[in-house]
């Protein structure tokens, strides 16, 4: 049972962190958009999750338990059945001398506490845990998937048959094939993978997961099973099962307990067979706030001030896989209120957003970015998001939209924030129009975060420090260094999750003058730094000093520039 909205209001407004007017407005937005009021408050920047958690635990006079990184013993988890834990929104996380520590979303849910007492026969001590933390902790019930993964696969491989082409549909519905695919999908979700790769090679089928941006080999299967496995994926995503010569794209939704996970499927013909990539999209996941993305301090103020402007253009730049779309979705969710009309044209639509008109590019029907953007302009939008600006026509329409009173959000493939301006001009956009419309450019990369469970401080020896200083071109004399030792929580990798490092170019008068002069990206970069822009390398080093990431991660992504 959740905390009642009236109680939540009493806690948060009574703390003085959020004025009553702002809370009521957030509650109204939450109701209209079918979101949690705390989520709205967090990603609109009124308050952060840690503060909310502390306020709630203080109000209920119970300890706060951050169970996200607690490795709960299986025997403790077994004290409360998974079904009941999810129903009551509770999770046992420690047992000591006939006393059970119970993390709860609502510490006043006496029915849940009584159930735990009766079921376990132990004295129950309630702790508060946020909804997001509880959801992650409940995933530990799925640890058995990881432990039994190879056993389940092996057992079902023995039962699976290599069917002939004409029996594909039948083979795809056989229990062993169904079980193998379901196990792979469940395991990928439990491992927080962003993509599943099924690659057909000469003598084997390789299954790989992309976790925290890095691909890892997970499983190798003998040839013969792949045809039925790919056919099963095609059936689930409504693709043509007998088409093997051309690429096919589809979608499929997979239920994991109470959550629904969406898979975006891409199948292409390869030399040895059809290769599959499945992008995992967690639909129930709350959009990240700007702070959670990694935008902090002065950069955060710049982004927020530009988001409140009624017109102009906000650009996010970076290579593929650098988190540009995630940043745009976070900004959209902050701006998404009942007072504005938001329209998007995307390729593809990654997440559905309530009360936002979203169009997906479809080249087969002639629906390109430029055509869809023209159509959106006739829908009286206040805010427009263009998934990517790829050509002169789309760029010109987007700029004219920004000139005529719309706030336009989009992405561009450039390595630096300053490089976005010459890229636009190279497309054929008039420099004076660009100077009049561009508000801010956000360049970003993703680095892996150090695992909180095994983080440790260390000091590289002088030789390594000098080499790093030389590679990065900065003095690292006073730099603090951290790393993850490796533990069960992070699969001995030392990292869990990712965070952005940023370079945010606030377009002021001096920059606008350089735009009209068609200055080089180096000249624009130098002026921006003179104006106080924090370069991406420095933002990365600041996050190293804060214990968020390692110097090796910063070196890895900065070298790509």
PDB file of N, CA and C in Angstrom, residues 430-519:
ATOM      1  N   UNK A 430      21.163  29.070 -42.881  1.00  0.00           N
ATOM      2  CA  UNK A 430      21.627  30.457 -42.823  1.00  0.00           C
ATOM      3  C   UNK A 430      22.175  30.756 -41.429  1.00  0.00           C
ATOM      4  N   UNK A 431      23.381  31.341 -41.380  1.00  0.00           N
ATOM      5  CA  UNK A 431      24.032  31.578 -40.091  1.00  0.00           C
ATOM      6  C   UNK A 431      23.246  32.522 -39.187  1.00  0.00           C
ATOM      7  N   UNK A 432      22.608  33.569 -39.785  1.00  0.00           N
ATOM      8  CA  UNK A 432      21.884  34.532 -38.950  1.00  0.00           C
ATOM      9  C   UNK A 432      20.632  33.914 -38.326  1.00  0.00           C
ATOM     10  N   UNK A 433      20.028  32.949 -39.024  1.00  0.00           N
ATOM     11  CA  UNK A 433      18.866  32.254 -38.460  1.00  0.00           C
ATOM     12  C   UNK A 433      19.293  31.350 -37.307  1.00  0.00           C
ATOM     13  N   UNK A 434      20.417  30.657 -37.495  1.00  0.00           N
ATOM     14  CA  UNK A 434      20.926  29.785 -36.442  1.00  0.00           C
ATOM     15  C   UNK A 434      21.302  30.598 -35.201  1.00  0.00           C
ATOM     16  N   UNK A 435      21.937  31.742 -35.423  1.00  0.00           N
ATOM     17  CA  UNK A 435      22.340  32.607 -34.311  1.00  0.00           C
ATOM     18  C   UNK A 435      21.129  33.099 -33.525  1.00  0.00           C
ATOM     19  N   UNK A 436      19.994  33.277 -34.208  1.00  0.00           N
ATOM     20  CA  UNK A 436      18.794  33.814 -33.564  1.00  0.00           C
ATOM     21  C   UNK A 436      18.017  32.766 -32.772  1.00  0.00           C
ATOM     22  N   UNK A 437      18.262  31.488 -33.091  1.00  0.00           N
ATOM     23  CA  UNK A 437      17.410  30.444 -32.510  1.00  0.00           C
ATOM     24  C   UNK A 437      18.096  29.523 -31.514  1.00  0.00           C
ATOM     25  N   UNK A 438      19.401  29.310 -31.659  1.00  0.00           N
ATOM     26  CA  UNK A 438      20.084  28.320 -30.827  1.00  0.00           C
ATOM     27  C   UNK A 438      20.259  28.845 -29.402  1.00  0.00           C
ATOM     28  N   UNK A 439      19.705  28.127 -28.439  1.00  0.00           N
ATOM     29  CA  UNK A 439      19.797  28.533 -27.024  1.00  0.00           C
ATOM     30  C   UNK A 439      20.950  27.856 -26.286  1.00  0.00           C
ATOM     31  N   UNK A 440      21.050  26.535 -26.434  1.00  0.00           N
ATOM     32  CA  UNK A 440      22.066  25.787 -25.701  1.00  0.00           C
ATOM     33  C   UNK A 440      22.377  24.489 -26.446  1.00  0.00           C
ATOM     34  N   UNK A 441      23.640  24.061 -26.366  1.00  0.00           N
ATOM     35  CA  UNK A 441      24.051  22.786 -26.952  1.00  0.00           C
ATOM     36  C   UNK A 441      24.657  21.931 -25.842  1.00  0.00           C
ATOM     37  N   UNK A 442      24.140  20.704 -25.704  1.00  0.00           N
ATOM     38  CA  UNK A 442      24.601  19.773 -24.663  1.00  0.00           C
ATOM     39  C   UNK A 442      25.341  18.628 -25.347  1.00  0.00           C
ATOM     40  N   UNK A 443      26.655  18.568 -25.163  1.00  0.00           N
ATOM     41  CA  UNK A 443      27.424  17.421 -25.667  1.00  0.00           C
ATOM     42  C   UNK A 443      27.613  16.444 -24.514  1.00  0.00           C
ATOM     43  N   UNK A 444      27.521  15.148 -24.793  1.00  0.00           N
ATOM     44  CA  UNK A 444      27.604  14.178 -23.703  1.00  0.00           C
ATOM     45  C   UNK A 444      28.212  12.854 -24.124  1.00  0.00           C
ATOM     46  N   UNK A 445      28.710  12.137 -23.126  1.00  0.00           N
ATOM     47  CA  UNK A 445      29.161  10.754 -23.247  1.00  0.00           C
ATOM     48  C   UNK A 445      28.674  10.011 -22.002  1.00  0.00           C
ATOM     49  N   UNK A 446      28.703   8.688 -22.058  1.00  0.00           N
ATOM     50  CA  UNK A 446      28.345   7.881 -20.899  1.00  0.00           C
ATOM     51  C   UNK A 446      29.576   7.158 -20.361  1.00  0.00           C
ATOM     52  N   UNK A 447      29.761   7.227 -19.045  1.00  0.00           N
ATOM     53  CA  UNK A 447      30.827   6.471 -18.388  1.00  0.00           C
ATOM     54  C   UNK A 447      30.204   5.534 -17.363  1.00  0.00           C
ATOM     55  N   UNK A 448      30.863   4.414 -17.111  1.00  0.00           N
ATOM     56  CA  UNK A 448      30.347   3.475 -16.116  1.00  0.00           C
ATOM     57  C   UNK A 448      30.558   4.021 -14.708  1.00  0.00           C
ATOM     58  N   UNK A 449      29.577   3.797 -13.846  1.00  0.00           N
ATOM     59  CA  UNK A 449      29.654   4.244 -12.453  1.00  0.00           C
ATOM     60  C   UNK A 449      30.338   3.179 -11.597  1.00  0.00           C
ATOM     61  N   UNK A 450      31.129   3.643 -10.640  1.00  0.00           N
ATOM     62  CA  UNK A 450      31.774   2.720  -9.704  1.00  0.00           C
ATOM     63  C   UNK A 450      30.706   2.077  -8.818  1.00  0.00           C
ATOM     64  N   UNK A 451      30.827   0.783  -8.602  1.00  0.00           N
ATOM     65  CA  UNK A 451      29.895   0.051  -7.739  1.00  0.00           C
ATOM     66  C   UNK A 451      29.992   0.592  -6.308  1.00  0.00           C
ATOM     67  N   UNK A 452      28.859   0.995  -5.756  1.00  0.00           N
ATOM     68  CA  UNK A 452      28.841   1.541  -4.391  1.00  0.00           C
ATOM     69  C   UNK A 452      29.206   0.510  -3.330  1.00  0.00           C
ATOM     70  N   UNK A 453      29.038  -0.765  -3.663  1.00  0.00           N
ATOM     71  CA  UNK A 453      29.284  -1.814  -2.672  1.00  0.00           C
ATOM     72  C   UNK A 453      30.764  -2.130  -2.501  1.00  0.00           C
ATOM     73  N   UNK A 454      31.596  -1.785  -3.489  1.00  0.00           N
ATOM     74  CA  UNK A 454      33.017  -2.152  -3.380  1.00  0.00           C
ATOM     75  C   UNK A 454      33.945  -0.998  -3.750  1.00  0.00           C
ATOM     76  N   UNK A 455      33.433   0.238  -3.676  1.00  0.00           N
ATOM     77  CA  UNK A 455      34.251   1.402  -4.016  1.00  0.00           C
ATOM     78  C   UNK A 455      35.386   1.567  -3.015  1.00  0.00           C
ATOM     79  N   UNK A 456      36.549   1.941  -3.525  1.00  0.00           N
ATOM     80  CA  UNK A 456      37.694   2.186  -2.636  1.00  0.00           C
ATOM     81  C   UNK A 456      38.564   3.293  -3.230  1.00  0.00           C
ATOM     82  N   UNK A 457      39.196   4.038  -2.352  1.00  0.00           N
ATOM     83  CA  UNK A 457      40.093   5.105  -2.795  1.00  0.00           C
ATOM     84  C   UNK A 457      41.482   4.516  -3.023  1.00  0.00           C
ATOM     85  N   UNK A 458      42.190   5.046  -4.031  1.00  0.00           N
ATOM     86  CA  UNK A 458      43.555   4.567  -4.261  1.00  0.00           C
ATOM     87  C   UNK A 458      44.387   5.699  -4.863  1.00  0.00           C
ATOM     88  N   UNK A 459      45.670   5.530  -4.870  1.00  0.00           N
ATOM     89  CA  UNK A 459      46.581   6.524  -5.441  1.00  0.00           C
ATOM     90  C   UNK A 459      47.478   5.836  -6.460  1.00  0.00           C
ATOM     91  N   UNK A 460      47.339   6.191  -7.748  1.00  0.00           N
ATOM     92  CA  UNK A 460      48.222   5.591  -8.759  1.00  0.00           C
ATOM     93  C   UNK A 460      49.673   5.987  -8.488  1.00  0.00           C
ATOM     94  N   UNK A 461      50.607   5.122  -8.870  1.00  0.00           N
ATOM     95  CA  UNK A 461      52.001   5.499  -8.668  1.00  0.00           C
ATOM     96  C   UNK A 461      52.375   6.651  -9.597  1.00  0.00           C
ATOM     97  N   UNK A 462      53.504   7.263  -9.351  1.00  0.00           N
ATOM     98  CA  UNK A 462      53.891   8.489 -10.040  1.00  0.00           C
ATOM     99  C   UNK A 462      54.010   8.286 -11.551  1.00  0.00           C
ATOM    100  N   UNK A 463      54.512   7.130 -11.974  1.00  0.00           N
ATOM    101  CA  UNK A 463      54.681   6.853 -13.407  1.00  0.00           C
ATOM    102  C   UNK A 463      53.323   6.842 -14.101  1.00  0.00           C
ATOM    103  N   UNK A 464      52.351   6.138 -13.488  1.00  0.00           N
ATOM    104  CA  UNK A 464      50.997   6.053 -14.062  1.00  0.00           C
ATOM    105  C   UNK A 464      50.347   7.432 -14.080  1.00  0.00           C
ATOM    106  N   UNK A 465      50.503   8.185 -12.978  1.00  0.00           N
ATOM    107  CA  UNK A 465      49.904   9.525 -12.891  1.00  0.00           C
ATOM    108  C   UNK A 465      50.444  10.437 -14.009  1.00  0.00           C
ATOM    109  N   UNK A 466      51.778  10.382 -14.228  1.00  0.00           N
ATOM    110  CA  UNK A 466      52.372  11.228 -15.265  1.00  0.00           C
ATOM    111  C   UNK A 466      51.888  10.819 -16.658  1.00  0.00           C
ATOM    112  N   UNK A 467      51.741   9.504 -16.846  1.00  0.00           N
ATOM    113  CA  UNK A 467      51.252   9.019 -18.142  1.00  0.00           C
ATOM    114  C   UNK A 467      49.816   9.478 -18.377  1.00  0.00           C
ATOM    115  N   UNK A 468      48.972   9.400 -17.336  1.00  0.00           N
ATOM    116  CA  UNK A 468      47.593   9.855 -17.450  1.00  0.00           C
ATOM    117  C   UNK A 468      47.548  11.354 -17.725  1.00  0.00           C
ATOM    118  N   UNK A 469      48.387  12.110 -17.010  1.00  0.00           N
ATOM    119  CA  UNK A 469      48.438  13.561 -17.212  1.00  0.00           C
ATOM    120  C   UNK A 469      48.818  13.893 -18.651  1.00  0.00           C
ATOM    121  N   UNK A 470      49.761  13.135 -19.193  1.00  0.00           N
ATOM    122  CA  UNK A 470      50.204  13.368 -20.567  1.00  0.00           C
ATOM    123  C   UNK A 470      49.095  13.036 -21.564  1.00  0.00           C
ATOM    124  N   UNK A 471      48.407  11.902 -21.341  1.00  0.00           N
ATOM    125  CA  UNK A 471      47.331  11.489 -22.250  1.00  0.00           C
ATOM    126  C   UNK A 471      46.165  12.465 -22.248  1.00  0.00           C
ATOM    127  N   UNK A 472      45.856  12.987 -21.055  1.00  0.00           N
ATOM    128  CA  UNK A 472      44.709  13.886 -20.925  1.00  0.00           C
ATOM    129  C   UNK A 472      45.084  15.352 -21.129  1.00  0.00           C
ATOM    130  N   UNK A 473      46.371  15.663 -21.032  1.00  0.00           N
ATOM    131  CA  UNK A 473      46.788  17.043 -21.226  1.00  0.00           C
ATOM    132  C   UNK A 473      46.470  17.947 -20.059  1.00  0.00           C
ATOM    133  N   UNK A 474      46.311  17.385 -18.858  1.00  0.00           N
ATOM    134  CA  UNK A 474      46.022  18.190 -17.661  1.00  0.00           C
ATOM    135  C   UNK A 474      46.872  17.682 -16.496  1.00  0.00           C
ATOM    136  N   UNK A 475      47.073  18.547 -15.511  1.00  0.00           N
ATOM    137  CA  UNK A 475      47.836  18.177 -14.322  1.00  0.00           C
ATOM    138  C   UNK A 475      46.922  17.451 -13.339  1.00  0.00           C
ATOM    139  N   UNK A 476      47.288  16.219 -12.997  1.00  0.00           N
ATOM    140  CA  UNK A 476      46.462  15.410 -12.095  1.00  0.00           C
ATOM    141  C   UNK A 476      47.077  15.323 -10.689  1.00  0.00           C
ATOM    142  N   UNK A 477      47.911  16.308 -10.357  1.00  0.00           N
ATOM    143  CA  UNK A 477      48.631  16.271  -9.082  1.00  0.00           C
ATOM    144  C   UNK A 477      47.697  16.165  -7.880  1.00  0.00           C
ATOM    145  N   UNK A 478      46.620  16.970  -7.871  1.00  0.00           N
ATOM    146  CA  UNK A 478      45.709  16.990  -6.717  1.00  0.00           C
ATOM    147  C   UNK A 478      44.434  16.175  -6.950  1.00  0.00           C
ATOM    148  N   UNK A 479      44.421  15.365  -7.989  1.00  0.00           N
ATOM    149  CA  UNK A 479      43.227  14.586  -8.336  1.00  0.00           C
ATOM    150  C   UNK A 479      43.041  13.412  -7.364  1.00  0.00           C
ATOM    151  N   UNK A 480      41.793  13.191  -6.912  1.00  0.00           N
ATOM    152  CA  UNK A 480      41.459  12.015  -6.103  1.00  0.00           C
ATOM    153  C   UNK A 480      41.004  10.888  -7.038  1.00  0.00           C
ATOM    154  N   UNK A 481      41.366   9.670  -6.704  1.00  0.00           N
ATOM    155  CA  UNK A 481      41.051   8.525  -7.554  1.00  0.00           C
ATOM    156  C   UNK A 481      40.293   7.463  -6.759  1.00  0.00           C
ATOM    157  N   UNK A 482      39.304   6.853  -7.429  1.00  0.00           N
ATOM    158  CA  UNK A 482      38.534   5.765  -6.816  1.00  0.00           C
ATOM    159  C   UNK A 482      38.369   4.646  -7.843  1.00  0.00           C
ATOM    160  N   UNK A 483      38.091   3.450  -7.344  1.00  0.00           N
ATOM    161  CA  UNK A 483      37.793   2.324  -8.227  1.00  0.00           C
ATOM    162  C   UNK A 483      36.952   1.309  -7.465  1.00  0.00           C
ATOM    163  N   UNK A 484      36.332   0.404  -8.192  1.00  0.00           N
ATOM    164  CA  UNK A 484      35.591  -0.686  -7.573  1.00  0.00           C
ATOM    165  C   UNK A 484      36.459  -1.924  -7.516  1.00  0.00           C
ATOM    166  N   UNK A 485      36.530  -2.547  -6.339  1.00  0.00           N
ATOM    167  CA  UNK A 485      37.373  -3.738  -6.183  1.00  0.00           C
ATOM    168  C   UNK A 485      36.782  -4.942  -6.899  1.00  0.00           C
ATOM    169  N   UNK A 486      35.443  -4.951  -7.066  1.00  0.00           N
ATOM    170  CA  UNK A 486      34.759  -6.114  -7.622  1.00  0.00           C
ATOM    171  C   UNK A 486      34.080  -6.907  -6.525  1.00  0.00           C
ATOM    172  N   UNK A 487      32.774  -7.157  -6.687  1.00  0.00           N
ATOM    173  CA  UNK A 487      32.012  -7.901  -5.678  1.00  0.00           C
ATOM    174  C   UNK A 487      30.850  -8.610  -6.362  1.00  0.00           C
ATOM    175  N   UNK A 488      30.050  -9.337  -5.578  1.00  0.00           N
ATOM    176  CA  UNK A 488      28.910 -10.059  -6.146  1.00  0.00           C
ATOM    177  C   UNK A 488      27.886  -9.105  -6.753  1.00  0.00           C
ATOM    178  N   UNK A 489      27.763  -7.921  -6.161  1.00  0.00           N
ATOM    179  CA  UNK A 489      26.776  -6.946  -6.634  1.00  0.00           C
ATOM    180  C   UNK A 489      27.060  -6.513  -8.073  1.00  0.00           C
ATOM    181  N   UNK A 490      28.328  -6.401  -8.423  1.00  0.00           N
ATOM    182  CA  UNK A 490      28.705  -5.920  -9.762  1.00  0.00           C
ATOM    183  C   UNK A 490      29.324  -7.015 -10.624  1.00  0.00           C
ATOM    184  N   UNK A 491      29.118  -8.283 -10.223  1.00  0.00           N
ATOM    185  CA  UNK A 491      29.696  -9.417 -10.964  1.00  0.00           C
ATOM    186  C   UNK A 491      31.203  -9.296 -11.108  1.00  0.00           C
ATOM    187  N   UNK A 492      31.852  -8.773 -10.063  1.00  0.00           N
ATOM    188  CA  UNK A 492      33.314  -8.636 -10.007  1.00  0.00           C
ATOM    189  C   UNK A 492      33.861  -7.657 -11.038  1.00  0.00           C
ATOM    190  N   UNK A 493      33.000  -6.807 -11.590  1.00  0.00           N
ATOM    191  CA  UNK A 493      33.437  -5.846 -12.613  1.00  0.00           C
ATOM    192  C   UNK A 493      33.876  -4.509 -12.014  1.00  0.00           C
ATOM    193  N   UNK A 494      33.359  -4.162 -10.821  1.00  0.00           N
ATOM    194  CA  UNK A 494      33.704  -2.879 -10.214  1.00  0.00           C
ATOM    195  C   UNK A 494      32.821  -1.733 -10.644  1.00  0.00           C
ATOM    196  N   UNK A 495      31.865  -2.022 -11.537  1.00  0.00           N
ATOM    197  CA  UNK A 495      30.965  -0.976 -12.041  1.00  0.00           C
ATOM    198  C   UNK A 495      29.519  -1.450 -11.997  1.00  0.00           C
ATOM    199  N   UNK A 496      28.597  -0.539 -11.693  1.00  0.00           N
ATOM    200  CA  UNK A 496      27.159  -0.801 -11.870  1.00  0.00           C
ATOM    201  C   UNK A 496      26.502   0.486 -12.340  1.00  0.00           C
ATOM    202  N   UNK A 497      25.817   0.413 -13.465  1.00  0.00           N
ATOM    203  CA  UNK A 497      25.123   1.581 -13.997  1.00  0.00           C
ATOM    204  C   UNK A 497      26.061   2.527 -14.730  1.00  0.00           C
ATOM    205  N   UNK A 498      25.452   3.577 -15.297  1.00  0.00           N
ATOM    206  CA  UNK A 498      26.228   4.583 -16.029  1.00  0.00           C
ATOM    207  C   UNK A 498      25.751   5.982 -15.671  1.00  0.00           C
ATOM    208  N   UNK A 499      26.602   6.950 -15.935  1.00  0.00           N
ATOM    209  CA  UNK A 499      26.263   8.350 -15.692  1.00  0.00           C
ATOM    210  C   UNK A 499      26.885   9.167 -16.824  1.00  0.00           C
ATOM    211  N   UNK A 500      26.320  10.325 -17.107  1.00  0.00           N
ATOM    212  CA  UNK A 500      26.821  11.142 -18.195  1.00  0.00           C
ATOM    213  C   UNK A 500      27.938  12.076 -17.750  1.00  0.00           C
ATOM    214  N   UNK A 501      28.843  12.374 -18.694  1.00  0.00           N
ATOM    215  CA  UNK A 501      29.740  13.513 -18.520  1.00  0.00           C
ATOM    216  C   UNK A 501      29.399  14.482 -19.647  1.00  0.00           C
ATOM    217  N   UNK A 502      29.419  15.769 -19.334  1.00  0.00           N
ATOM    218  CA  UNK A 502      28.796  16.756 -20.215  1.00  0.00           C
ATOM    219  C   UNK A 502      29.710  17.934 -20.520  1.00  0.00           C
ATOM    220  N   UNK A 503      29.354  18.601 -21.605  1.00  0.00           N
ATOM    221  CA  UNK A 503      29.967  19.861 -22.016  1.00  0.00           C
ATOM    222  C   UNK A 503      28.795  20.709 -22.519  1.00  0.00           C
ATOM    223  N   UNK A 504      28.460  21.760 -21.780  1.00  0.00           N
ATOM    224  CA  UNK A 504      27.224  22.497 -22.080  1.00  0.00           C
ATOM    225  C   UNK A 504      27.552  23.914 -22.528  1.00  0.00           C
ATOM    226  N   UNK A 505      27.225  24.180 -23.784  1.00  0.00           N
ATOM    227  CA  UNK A 505      27.518  25.462 -24.419  1.00  0.00           C
ATOM    228  C   UNK A 505      26.288  26.360 -24.353  1.00  0.00           C
ATOM    229  N   UNK A 506      26.362  27.375 -23.496  1.00  0.00           N
ATOM    230  CA  UNK A 506      25.286  28.365 -23.384  1.00  0.00           C
ATOM    231  C   UNK A 506      25.539  29.433 -24.453  1.00  0.00           C
ATOM    232  N   UNK A 507      24.609  29.580 -25.380  1.00  0.00           N
ATOM    233  CA  UNK A 507      24.820  30.477 -26.524  1.00  0.00           C
ATOM    234  C   UNK A 507      24.489  31.914 -26.135  1.00  0.00           C
ATOM    235  N   UNK A 508      25.550  32.685 -25.808  1.00  0.00           N
ATOM    236  CA  UNK A 508      25.401  34.099 -25.462  1.00  0.00           C
ATOM    237  C   UNK A 508      25.698  34.988 -26.659  1.00  0.00           C
ATOM    238  N   UNK A 509      25.792  36.301 -26.420  1.00  0.00           N
ATOM    239  CA  UNK A 509      25.967  37.260 -27.509  1.00  0.00           C
ATOM    240  C   UNK A 509      27.283  37.058 -28.250  1.00  0.00           C
ATOM    241  N   UNK A 510      28.370  36.788 -27.529  1.00  0.00           N
ATOM    242  CA  UNK A 510      29.664  36.612 -28.190  1.00  0.00           C
ATOM    243  C   UNK A 510      29.659  35.386 -29.102  1.00  0.00           C
ATOM    244  N   UNK A 511      29.009  34.323 -28.632  1.00  0.00           N
ATOM    245  CA  UNK A 511      28.902  33.107 -29.456  1.00  0.00           C
ATOM    246  C   UNK A 511      28.030  33.392 -30.682  1.00  0.00           C
ATOM    247  N   UNK A 512      26.938  34.120 -30.491  1.00  0.00           N
ATOM    248  CA  UNK A 512      26.047  34.447 -31.624  1.00  0.00           C
ATOM    249  C   UNK A 512      26.808  35.244 -32.692  1.00  0.00           C
ATOM    250  N   UNK A 513      27.659  36.134 -32.245  1.00  0.00           N
ATOM    251  CA  UNK A 513      28.463  36.915 -33.203  1.00  0.00           C
ATOM    252  C   UNK A 513      29.384  35.998 -33.999  1.00  0.00           C
ATOM    253  N   UNK A 514      30.003  35.043 -33.324  1.00  0.00           N
ATOM    254  CA  UNK A 514      30.875  34.091 -34.010  1.00  0.00           C
ATOM    255  C   UNK A 514      30.090  33.227 -34.997  1.00  0.00           C
ATOM    256  N   UNK A 515      28.837  32.900 -34.653  1.00  0.00           N
ATOM    257  CA  UNK A 515      27.998  32.103 -35.562  1.00  0.00           C
ATOM    258  C   UNK A 515      27.773  32.867 -36.862  1.00  0.00           C
ATOM    259  N   UNK A 516      27.423  34.145 -36.738  1.00  0.00           N
ATOM    260  CA  UNK A 516      27.173  34.961 -37.946  1.00  0.00           C
ATOM    261  C   UNK A 516      28.456  35.181 -38.752  1.00  0.00           C
ATOM    262  N   UNK A 517      29.595  35.019 -38.098  1.00  0.00           N
ATOM    263  CA  UNK A 517      30.878  35.138 -38.795  1.00  0.00           C
ATOM    264  C   UNK A 517      31.354  33.802 -39.355  1.00  0.00           C
ATOM    265  N   UNK A 518      30.540  32.762 -39.169  1.00  0.00           N
ATOM    266  CA  UNK A 518      30.866  31.405 -39.622  1.00  0.00           C
ATOM    267  C   UNK A 518      32.231  30.952 -39.084  1.00  0.00           C
ATOM    268  N   UNK A 519      32.427  31.189 -37.796  1.00  0.00           N
ATOM    269  CA  UNK A 519      33.691  30.841 -37.150  1.00  0.00           C
ATOM    270  C   UNK A 519      33.862  29.327 -37.078  1.00  0.00           C
TER     271      UNK A 519
END
